[in-house]
Every structure is written in C-alpha cells, then in structure tokens.
Short mmCIF file of C-alpha atoms in Angstrom, two decimals:
data_model
loop_
_atom_site.label_atom_id
_atom_site.label_comp_id
_atom_site.label_asym_id
_atom_site.label_seq_id
_atom_site.Cartn_x
_atom_site.Cartn_y
_atom_site.Cartn_z
CA MET A 1 0.04 0.03 -0.11
CA LYS A 2 1.46 3.31 -0.96
CA LYS A 3 2.10 6.10 1.67
CA SER A 4 -0.75 8.51 0.16
CA ASP A 5 -3.23 5.40 0.57
CA ILE A 6 -2.33 5.03 4.18
CA ILE A 7 -2.68 8.75 4.91
CA LEU A 8 -6.11 8.69 3.12
CA LYS A 9 -7.14 6.08 5.09
CA PHE A 10 -6.10 7.56 8.33
CA GLN A 11 -7.82 10.83 7.42
CA SER A 12 -11.00 8.92 6.36
CA ASN A 13 -11.10 7.10 9.79
CA ASN A 14 -10.68 10.23 11.64
CA ASN A 15 -13.41 12.12 9.72
CA LYS A 16 -15.73 9.11 10.28
CA LEU A 17 -14.97 9.17 13.88
CA GLU A 18 -15.70 12.92 14.10
CA THR A 19 -18.88 12.55 12.32
CA VAL A 20 -20.01 9.82 14.59
CA LEU A 21 -18.95 12.02 17.67
CA ASN A 22 -20.82 14.99 16.21
CA SER A 23 -24.05 12.71 16.10
CA LYS A 24 -23.81 11.70 19.51
CA LYS A 25 -24.65 13.58 22.91
CA PHE A 26 -21.42 12.80 24.50
CA SER A 27 -19.61 15.24 26.77
CA GLY A 28 -16.70 17.25 25.36
CA GLY A 29 -14.37 15.30 27.80
CA VAL A 30 -15.73 11.85 26.36
CA LYS A 31 -15.26 13.07 22.59
CA ASN A 32 -11.83 14.41 23.42
CA LEU A 33 -10.57 11.03 25.02
CA LEU A 34 -12.17 9.14 22.01
CA LEU A 35 -10.21 11.34 19.70
CA SER A 36 -7.09 11.12 21.70
CA MET A 37 -7.62 7.22 21.60
CA GLN A 38 -7.74 7.15 17.78
CA TYR A 39 -4.65 9.42 17.50
CA ASN A 40 -2.77 7.03 19.80
CA ILE A 41 -3.91 4.02 17.90
CA ASN A 42 -2.64 5.70 14.76
CA SER A 43 0.61 6.59 16.45
CA ALA A 44 1.47 3.26 17.95
CA TYR A 45 -0.46 0.40 16.16
CA ASN A 46 2.44 -0.57 14.04
CA GLU A 47 4.52 -1.24 16.83
CA TYR A 48 1.65 -3.09 18.60
CA ALA A 49 1.25 -5.00 15.39
CA ARG A 50 5.05 -5.85 15.08
CA ILE A 51 5.14 -7.30 18.93
CA LYS A 52 1.75 -9.01 18.82
CA VAL A 53 2.17 -10.38 15.23
CA ASN A 54 -1.31 -11.95 14.61
CA VAL A 55 -3.65 -8.83 14.67
CA GLU A 56 -6.07 -7.37 12.35
CA SER A 57 -4.95 -4.48 9.99
CA LYS A 58 -5.13 -1.02 11.77
CA ASN A 59 -7.87 0.05 9.40
CA LYS A 60 -10.13 -2.81 10.29
CA PHE A 61 -9.19 -2.38 14.18
CA THR A 62 -10.18 1.33 13.83
CA GLU A 63 -13.37 0.80 12.02
CA ASN A 64 -14.44 -1.99 14.63
CA ILE A 65 -13.99 0.79 17.34
CA ILE A 66 -15.95 3.39 15.35
CA GLN A 67 -18.73 0.82 14.74
CA MET A 68 -18.92 -0.03 18.57
CA ILE A 69 -18.91 3.76 19.34
CA GLU A 70 -21.86 4.22 16.82
CA ASN A 71 -23.80 1.78 18.84
CA LEU A 72 -23.45 3.38 22.05
CA GLU A 73 -26.10 5.79 23.52
CA ASP A 74 -23.83 7.37 26.07
CA ILE A 75 -20.50 7.19 27.83
CA GLU A 76 -20.18 8.52 31.39
CA LEU A 77 -16.62 9.59 32.60
CA VAL A 78 -16.14 8.43 36.33
CA ASN A 79 -13.11 9.52 38.56
CA ALA A 80 -11.94 6.03 40.05
CA SER A 81 -10.71 7.76 43.15
CA SER A 82 -14.08 9.68 43.83
CA GLU A 83 -16.81 8.28 45.86
CA GLU A 84 -19.09 7.94 42.75
CA GLY A 85 -16.12 6.08 40.99
CA THR A 86 -15.75 3.76 44.12
CA GLU A 87 -19.49 2.86 44.02
CA PHE A 88 -19.42 2.32 40.22
CA LEU A 89 -16.37 -0.15 40.48
CA LYS A 90 -18.01 -1.88 43.36
CA GLU A 91 -21.30 -2.39 41.33
CA ARG A 92 -19.23 -3.49 38.06
CA CYS A 93 -16.67 -5.70 40.00
CA SER A 94 -19.41 -7.53 41.72
CA MET A 95 -21.11 -8.41 38.49
#
C-alpha cells in the first residue's frame, strides 16, 4: 500500500469518527478522550502489530472501534478515586 493511500485511510477514519461523535450527545471530555484514543492508535499500532504479530489491520481495528461507538447511546466518565467512582467499581466488579 502506498504512503498516500495510508494517509487517506487515516484521514477517512478520523473524519468518520468525528462525524459519529458529532451525532452523539457525549460530553466534550468523552469526545476528546475518544479522539485522543484514535490518535494514539494511529501513532502506536504499527509497533503493537510488530510485537503482537497476529493482529487485524489498523484500518479494520479502527473501523471496529468506530462501529462500537456508533452503537453506544452514552458514555459516562467516572473518576475512580471519587466516591462515585468507588461505588461504580463495586457495582461493576461484583457482576
């Protein structure tokens, strides 16, 4: 794959994620974290794939994440060290 094709796929996935996020009623903090996650995947995925070896392509991996985000209605950020976070973790870990 040519370098220009890789850049176009990268831009396409970023644009698709931004479009999905704009259609959601997520908080600004959640949107920023998801965009940051996308950036980190794009930056580090080649190293991950080199070490892990049997992985799907970066494009497919990113598309799967975007599809998961499309299916979510809401994401709530919880500080694990707060009282609310402690209760949240107790509920989730006891399941």
